[in-house]
Amino acid sequence: MTVSATSTASLPPGLVVAPQLPDLLLPVKVRRGVLGFLRSHPTVAFGGALLLCLVLVGIFAPFLGTVDPTALAPAKRTRAPSADFWFGSDLLGRDIYSRVLYGARISLSVGLSVALLASLAGLAIGLIAGFVRWADSILMRVMDGLMSIPPILLAIALMALTRGSVGNVILAITIAEIPRVSRLVRGVVLSLREQPYVDAAIASGTRTPMIILRHILPNTLAPMLVQATYICASAMIVESILSFIGAGTPPTIPSWGNIMAEGRALWQVKPYIVFFPAAFLSVTVLAVNLLGDGLRDALDPRMAKNL
Amino acid sequence: MLSYIVRRILATLPVMAIVALFVFSLLYIAPGDPAAVIAGDNASPADVERIRQSLGLDRPFLVQFGTWLWRILHFDLGTSIFTNLPVGAMIAQRIEPTLSLMAITLVLTILVAVPLGVVAAWKAGSLLDRTIMAFAVFGFSLPVFVVGYVLAYVFALELEWLPVQGYTPLANGFWPWLENLILPAVALGFVYIALIARITRAAMLEVLQQDYIRTARAKGLGQRTILFIHALKNAAVPIVTVIGLGIALLIGGAVVTESVFAIPGLGRLTIDAILRRDYPVIQGIVLLFSFVYVLVNLLVDLTYTLVDPRIRY
């Protein structure tokens, strides 16, 4: 226990500084900076590192010993994993290792794009619903309607309307995810509006756009970030499901769902065609979920207490 | 209570109307001209025009929506473009496997997930708790078809305990029916179990801190009575809510599970309909599942009073 010396030198006469109380609490090591944050939240560090590896694998896929993932080799069909074909070859003799590595690009870009787009759209809708009273009931009824269609089914229905392309997949999954984000943002906005500091801002004549920008928006960021990671994970699963059932990315694009769809007919005799993309998909989603859980624990202690 | 039920049912009407509007727009903006499809390749433009008029496709959007809604309210889901059969009949034909799969999964999930969550909350912080919660994270991360293939590979191909795929109707006996659905139900239930276990734990942790739990302990009640009678009953509302919301996971997952295990249900019908761009069928399935989902959650809301007598309307 230490009592720090008080200096009264700089104070005007007549004022006395209250003596500091002894520090009864044990010192807690406050870790600062990015590295410090990662050390205090190992789940974030682990999930983030794993995800970073997979992103790097996706970016540098051409330099990781891959060949053209769409190159056909009819003479070398359905080879078991070997030195030539690390993960084996598929029905058309394409190298599964190369296809899986390039597939990481599709999954990750779909996951990240959907997380970003759904967050932005949900943020806009949630803010409007939280601030404009007459729009609130209309927007929320529409969101209720969209939410009562199971997300995968909604995405399937939207994909049935359009040609299969990565952009359309992103759009369809985004639309299916928007209702949840806007509900979350609306809830946060409504509870923040009751805060005394918002009342104070209104009382001191701050305009609504400024209140949103300065007082509301920063407080929605933490729950939004957590939500965005979960959306990213779920979007990757939905993308693979869509591709798996033939309603997702076109078959010419090597996405994990497509590779599994192609291996489906043969999976009892050649399980490796399905196994490798399945393993990569699971690890990627796991990494994102760990990141999300870690961020939730770190950023949203109230929610993290129990879950 | 009755007035609450009526109000609650009325509140679902706008939701269903929005679903209906969305599903109708789906068909309305769908590429391809239904009149041209029905008329066939050799039809003259005049024939196509006549069919279009007889189908009412030349009328304004809202009029078409009105007539369509009127038909839906009379349980007429339209006719498949591909097979020319009524969509309602096609759905009725395929509904048994899907309902069986979902029912077994639901029972399995509740039987496994709730006790897991209770134990995790009871032993909060212990190794057991952490193991269960780690399992929950895995459950969220493993896509349903991945779990399905692994289960089928291990228990059907390698160990040969259960059939690899297929479906036997309930009419052919209980065990053959169940046998075919065990692996699909476990695969489908994986995510659901993770979700329910997690929410059960959270709800239980909240309740276990209450004074009446301490009182129950103080008067010497057994651990099991406290956990399952005193605590679980009071934690039931959020658990039941999430079980209702989780039906969405079940519906989405069923489509994929049926495809992995070659079960001839609604999921298979959905996939066929997508590949053939059979919009009336897609429309009918989306409408049916959304209706079921809304209905289940309505029922969940209404059971709150049964679960928790403190809730009075």
Short mmCIF file of C-alpha atoms in Angstrom, two decimals, chain B residues 4-255:
data_model
loop_
_atom_site.label_atom_id
_atom_site.label_comp_id
_atom_site.label_asym_id
_atom_site.label_seq_id
_atom_site.Cartn_x
_atom_site.Cartn_y
_atom_site.Cartn_z
CA TYR B 4 -54.86 -11.34 -25.53
CA ILE B 5 -55.03 -14.41 -27.77
CA VAL B 6 -57.24 -12.55 -30.23
CA ARG B 7 -54.97 -9.50 -30.20
CA ARG B 8 -51.88 -11.66 -30.63
CA ILE B 9 -53.43 -13.49 -33.59
CA LEU B 10 -54.47 -10.18 -35.13
CA ALA B 11 -50.91 -8.93 -34.71
CA THR B 12 -49.60 -11.76 -36.87
CA LEU B 13 -51.90 -10.76 -39.74
CA PRO B 14 -49.81 -7.79 -40.99
CA VAL B 15 -46.71 -10.00 -40.75
CA MET B 16 -48.34 -12.71 -42.82
CA ALA B 17 -49.58 -10.08 -45.28
CA ILE B 18 -46.03 -8.83 -45.79
CA VAL B 19 -44.79 -12.39 -46.26
CA ALA B 20 -47.57 -12.98 -48.80
CA LEU B 21 -46.77 -9.74 -50.64
CA PHE B 22 -43.09 -10.65 -50.75
CA VAL B 23 -43.75 -14.19 -51.95
CA PHE B 24 -46.17 -12.93 -54.58
CA SER B 25 -43.68 -10.34 -55.84
CA LEU B 26 -41.25 -13.21 -56.19
CA LEU B 27 -43.45 -14.82 -58.81
CA TYR B 28 -44.38 -11.48 -60.33
CA ILE B 29 -40.83 -10.39 -61.04
CA ALA B 30 -39.55 -13.88 -61.80
CA PRO B 31 -37.84 -14.03 -65.18
CA GLY B 32 -39.66 -15.90 -67.93
CA ASP B 33 -43.23 -15.49 -69.12
CA PRO B 34 -45.56 -18.12 -67.60
CA ALA B 35 -47.99 -17.63 -70.48
CA ALA B 36 -45.29 -18.40 -73.02
CA VAL B 37 -44.19 -21.44 -71.02
CA ILE B 38 -47.72 -22.83 -70.86
CA ALA B 39 -48.39 -22.08 -74.53
CA GLY B 40 -45.36 -24.14 -75.58
CA ASP B 41 -42.82 -23.66 -78.34
CA ASN B 42 -45.16 -23.73 -81.33
CA ALA B 43 -47.67 -21.17 -80.08
CA SER B 44 -48.32 -18.00 -82.04
CA PRO B 45 -48.09 -14.62 -80.28
CA ALA B 46 -51.88 -14.45 -80.40
CA ASP B 47 -52.14 -17.77 -78.51
CA VAL B 48 -49.72 -16.51 -75.86
CA GLU B 49 -51.75 -13.32 -75.55
CA ARG B 50 -54.96 -15.31 -75.14
CA ILE B 51 -53.46 -17.47 -72.42
CA ARG B 52 -52.10 -14.39 -70.72
CA GLN B 53 -55.57 -12.89 -70.64
CA SER B 54 -57.17 -16.09 -69.42
CA LEU B 55 -54.61 -16.26 -66.59
CA GLY B 56 -55.22 -12.61 -65.75
CA LEU B 57 -51.53 -11.82 -66.25
CA ASP B 58 -52.35 -8.63 -68.15
CA ARG B 59 -54.07 -7.04 -65.18
CA PRO B 60 -52.48 -4.57 -62.71
CA PHE B 61 -50.16 -5.81 -59.95
CA LEU B 62 -52.55 -5.21 -57.08
CA VAL B 63 -55.47 -6.91 -58.83
CA GLN B 64 -53.30 -9.92 -59.54
CA PHE B 65 -52.10 -9.91 -55.93
CA GLY B 66 -55.72 -9.79 -54.75
CA THR B 67 -56.85 -12.75 -56.85
CA TRP B 68 -53.73 -14.68 -55.89
CA LEU B 69 -54.28 -13.99 -52.20
CA TRP B 70 -57.91 -15.06 -52.55
CA ARG B 71 -56.79 -18.39 -54.00
CA ILE B 72 -54.17 -18.85 -51.28
CA LEU B 73 -56.81 -18.26 -48.62
CA HIS B 74 -58.73 -21.12 -50.21
CA PHE B 75 -55.63 -23.33 -49.93
CA ASP B 76 -55.00 -23.21 -53.66
CA LEU B 77 -51.26 -22.80 -54.12
CA GLY B 78 -51.35 -22.87 -57.91
CA THR B 79 -49.95 -25.35 -60.42
CA SER B 80 -46.38 -26.42 -60.95
CA ILE B 81 -44.94 -25.15 -64.24
CA PHE B 82 -42.93 -28.33 -64.65
CA THR B 83 -45.21 -31.20 -63.62
CA ASN B 84 -48.56 -29.48 -64.11
CA LEU B 85 -49.69 -30.91 -60.75
CA PRO B 86 -51.26 -28.73 -58.08
CA VAL B 87 -48.53 -27.38 -55.78
CA GLY B 88 -50.64 -28.25 -52.74
CA ALA B 89 -50.74 -31.91 -53.75
CA MET B 90 -46.99 -31.98 -54.45
CA ILE B 91 -46.31 -30.55 -51.00
CA ALA B 92 -48.73 -32.95 -49.31
CA GLN B 93 -46.93 -35.87 -50.98
CA ARG B 94 -43.55 -34.81 -49.61
CA ILE B 95 -44.48 -33.45 -46.22
CA GLU B 96 -44.30 -36.63 -44.13
CA PRO B 97 -40.52 -37.16 -44.24
CA THR B 98 -39.84 -33.49 -43.50
CA LEU B 99 -42.28 -33.32 -40.63
CA SER B 100 -40.92 -36.58 -39.20
CA LEU B 101 -37.35 -35.32 -39.45
CA MET B 102 -38.19 -32.01 -37.81
CA ALA B 103 -40.27 -33.60 -35.04
CA ILE B 104 -37.55 -36.10 -34.13
CA THR B 105 -34.92 -33.36 -34.22
CA LEU B 106 -37.01 -31.15 -31.98
CA VAL B 107 -37.54 -33.91 -29.40
CA LEU B 108 -33.87 -34.91 -29.53
CA THR B 109 -32.73 -31.31 -29.18
CA ILE B 110 -34.86 -30.59 -26.14
CA LEU B 111 -33.89 -33.87 -24.48
CA VAL B 112 -30.17 -33.21 -24.99
CA ALA B 113 -29.77 -29.43 -24.95
CA VAL B 114 -31.81 -28.49 -21.88
CA PRO B 115 -30.04 -30.93 -19.50
CA LEU B 116 -26.67 -29.88 -20.97
CA GLY B 117 -27.47 -26.23 -20.33
CA VAL B 118 -28.72 -26.94 -16.82
CA VAL B 119 -25.60 -28.90 -15.92
CA ALA B 120 -23.36 -26.23 -17.43
CA ALA B 121 -25.06 -23.51 -15.37
CA TRP B 122 -24.98 -25.64 -12.22
CA LYS B 123 -21.26 -26.31 -12.60
CA ALA B 124 -20.54 -22.86 -14.05
CA GLY B 125 -16.84 -22.24 -14.54
CA SER B 126 -15.89 -25.89 -14.15
CA LEU B 127 -14.18 -28.01 -16.75
CA LEU B 128 -17.53 -29.65 -17.56
CA ASP B 129 -19.13 -26.27 -18.18
CA ARG B 130 -16.29 -25.20 -20.41
CA THR B 131 -16.43 -28.45 -22.35
CA ILE B 132 -20.15 -28.02 -22.97
CA MET B 133 -19.69 -24.41 -24.05
CA ALA B 134 -16.78 -25.33 -26.31
CA PHE B 135 -19.03 -27.95 -27.87
CA ALA B 136 -21.62 -25.21 -28.41
CA VAL B 137 -19.10 -23.08 -30.32
CA PHE B 138 -18.29 -26.09 -32.51
CA GLY B 139 -21.99 -26.74 -32.98
CA PHE B 140 -22.41 -23.24 -34.34
CA SER B 141 -19.45 -23.59 -36.66
CA LEU B 142 -20.02 -26.97 -38.28
CA PRO B 143 -22.35 -26.67 -41.25
CA VAL B 144 -25.17 -29.21 -41.18
CA PHE B 145 -23.99 -31.13 -44.24
CA VAL B 146 -20.50 -31.47 -42.82
CA VAL B 147 -21.90 -33.04 -39.64
CA GLY B 148 -24.20 -35.15 -41.79
CA TYR B 149 -21.39 -36.57 -43.93
CA VAL B 150 -19.15 -37.27 -40.94
CA LEU B 151 -21.96 -39.05 -39.07
CA ALA B 152 -22.97 -41.05 -42.13
CA TYR B 153 -19.35 -42.01 -42.79
CA VAL B 154 -18.65 -43.15 -39.24
CA PHE B 155 -21.95 -44.72 -38.14
CA ALA B 156 -23.31 -45.97 -41.43
CA LEU B 157 -20.34 -46.75 -43.70
CA GLU B 158 -17.66 -47.75 -41.19
CA LEU B 159 -19.61 -49.13 -38.21
CA GLU B 160 -22.71 -50.10 -40.22
CA TRP B 161 -24.99 -49.43 -37.26
CA LEU B 162 -27.54 -47.39 -39.17
CA PRO B 163 -28.66 -47.03 -42.78
CA VAL B 164 -26.60 -44.64 -44.91
CA GLN B 165 -29.52 -42.83 -46.48
CA GLY B 166 -33.13 -43.08 -47.54
CA TYR B 167 -36.47 -42.91 -45.82
CA THR B 168 -39.11 -45.44 -44.74
CA PRO B 169 -42.64 -44.15 -44.16
CA LEU B 170 -44.03 -44.44 -40.65
CA ALA B 171 -46.72 -46.76 -42.04
CA ASN B 172 -44.00 -49.43 -42.57
CA GLY B 173 -43.28 -49.67 -38.86
CA PHE B 174 -41.86 -47.47 -36.15
CA TRP B 175 -38.30 -48.81 -35.98
CA PRO B 176 -37.54 -48.76 -39.74
CA TRP B 177 -38.87 -45.21 -39.78
CA LEU B 178 -36.84 -44.11 -36.77
CA GLU B 179 -33.69 -45.95 -37.89
CA ASN B 180 -33.49 -43.91 -41.08
CA LEU B 181 -34.00 -40.63 -39.30
CA ILE B 182 -31.56 -40.94 -36.38
CA LEU B 183 -28.45 -39.73 -38.22
CA PRO B 184 -30.23 -36.93 -40.10
CA ALA B 185 -31.85 -35.76 -36.87
CA VAL B 186 -28.52 -35.66 -35.02
CA ALA B 187 -26.91 -33.77 -37.91
CA LEU B 188 -29.77 -31.32 -38.16
CA GLY B 189 -30.02 -30.94 -34.39
CA PHE B 190 -26.34 -30.08 -33.91
CA VAL B 191 -26.67 -26.31 -34.34
CA TYR B 192 -30.01 -26.28 -32.60
CA ILE B 193 -28.62 -28.17 -29.58
CA ALA B 194 -25.74 -25.70 -29.36
CA LEU B 195 -28.16 -22.77 -29.43
CA ILE B 196 -30.59 -24.16 -26.85
CA ALA B 197 -27.83 -25.36 -24.51
CA ARG B 198 -26.31 -21.90 -24.55
CA ILE B 199 -29.57 -20.07 -23.88
CA THR B 200 -30.56 -22.59 -21.19
CA ARG B 201 -27.28 -21.99 -19.40
CA ALA B 202 -27.67 -18.22 -19.61
CA ALA B 203 -31.26 -18.29 -18.34
CA MET B 204 -30.36 -20.73 -15.55
CA LEU B 205 -27.41 -18.64 -14.39
CA GLU B 206 -29.73 -15.67 -14.01
CA VAL B 207 -32.28 -17.66 -11.99
CA LEU B 208 -29.74 -19.47 -9.79
CA GLN B 209 -28.71 -16.11 -8.31
CA GLN B 210 -32.22 -15.43 -7.01
CA ASP B 211 -33.09 -15.41 -3.33
CA TYR B 212 -35.65 -18.18 -3.55
CA ILE B 213 -32.96 -20.54 -4.78
CA ARG B 214 -30.94 -19.73 -1.67
CA THR B 215 -34.05 -20.31 0.40
CA ALA B 216 -34.59 -23.65 -1.27
CA ARG B 217 -31.00 -24.63 -0.52
CA ALA B 218 -31.32 -23.41 3.06
CA LYS B 219 -34.33 -25.55 3.73
CA GLY B 220 -32.36 -28.55 2.57
CA LEU B 221 -33.93 -29.42 -0.76
CA GLY B 222 -32.00 -31.77 -2.99
CA GLN B 223 -29.90 -30.38 -5.78
CA ARG B 224 -32.03 -32.03 -8.45
CA THR B 225 -35.29 -30.59 -7.08
CA ILE B 226 -33.78 -27.14 -6.93
CA LEU B 227 -32.36 -27.29 -10.44
CA PHE B 228 -35.25 -28.81 -12.30
CA ILE B 229 -38.30 -27.75 -10.26
CA HIS B 230 -37.35 -24.38 -8.83
CA ALA B 231 -34.82 -23.03 -11.28
CA LEU B 232 -35.64 -24.52 -14.68
CA LYS B 233 -39.31 -23.66 -14.39
CA ASN B 234 -38.47 -20.04 -13.77
CA ALA B 235 -35.90 -20.00 -16.55
CA ALA B 236 -38.34 -21.52 -19.02
CA VAL B 237 -39.61 -18.41 -20.80
CA PRO B 238 -36.41 -17.42 -22.65
CA ILE B 239 -35.67 -21.09 -23.37
CA VAL B 240 -39.09 -21.70 -24.91
CA THR B 241 -38.77 -18.47 -26.91
CA VAL B 242 -35.48 -19.53 -28.43
CA ILE B 243 -36.79 -23.02 -29.14
CA GLY B 244 -39.51 -21.30 -31.18
CA LEU B 245 -37.12 -18.97 -32.97
CA GLY B 246 -34.74 -21.85 -33.64
CA ILE B 247 -37.38 -23.52 -35.80
CA ALA B 248 -36.00 -21.26 -38.55
CA LEU B 249 -32.64 -23.06 -38.27
CA LEU B 250 -34.47 -26.36 -38.43
CA ILE B 251 -36.40 -25.42 -41.57
CA GLY B 252 -33.33 -24.12 -43.39
CA GLY B 253 -31.23 -27.08 -42.27
CA ALA B 254 -33.86 -29.63 -43.28
CA VAL B 255 -33.45 -28.69 -46.94
#
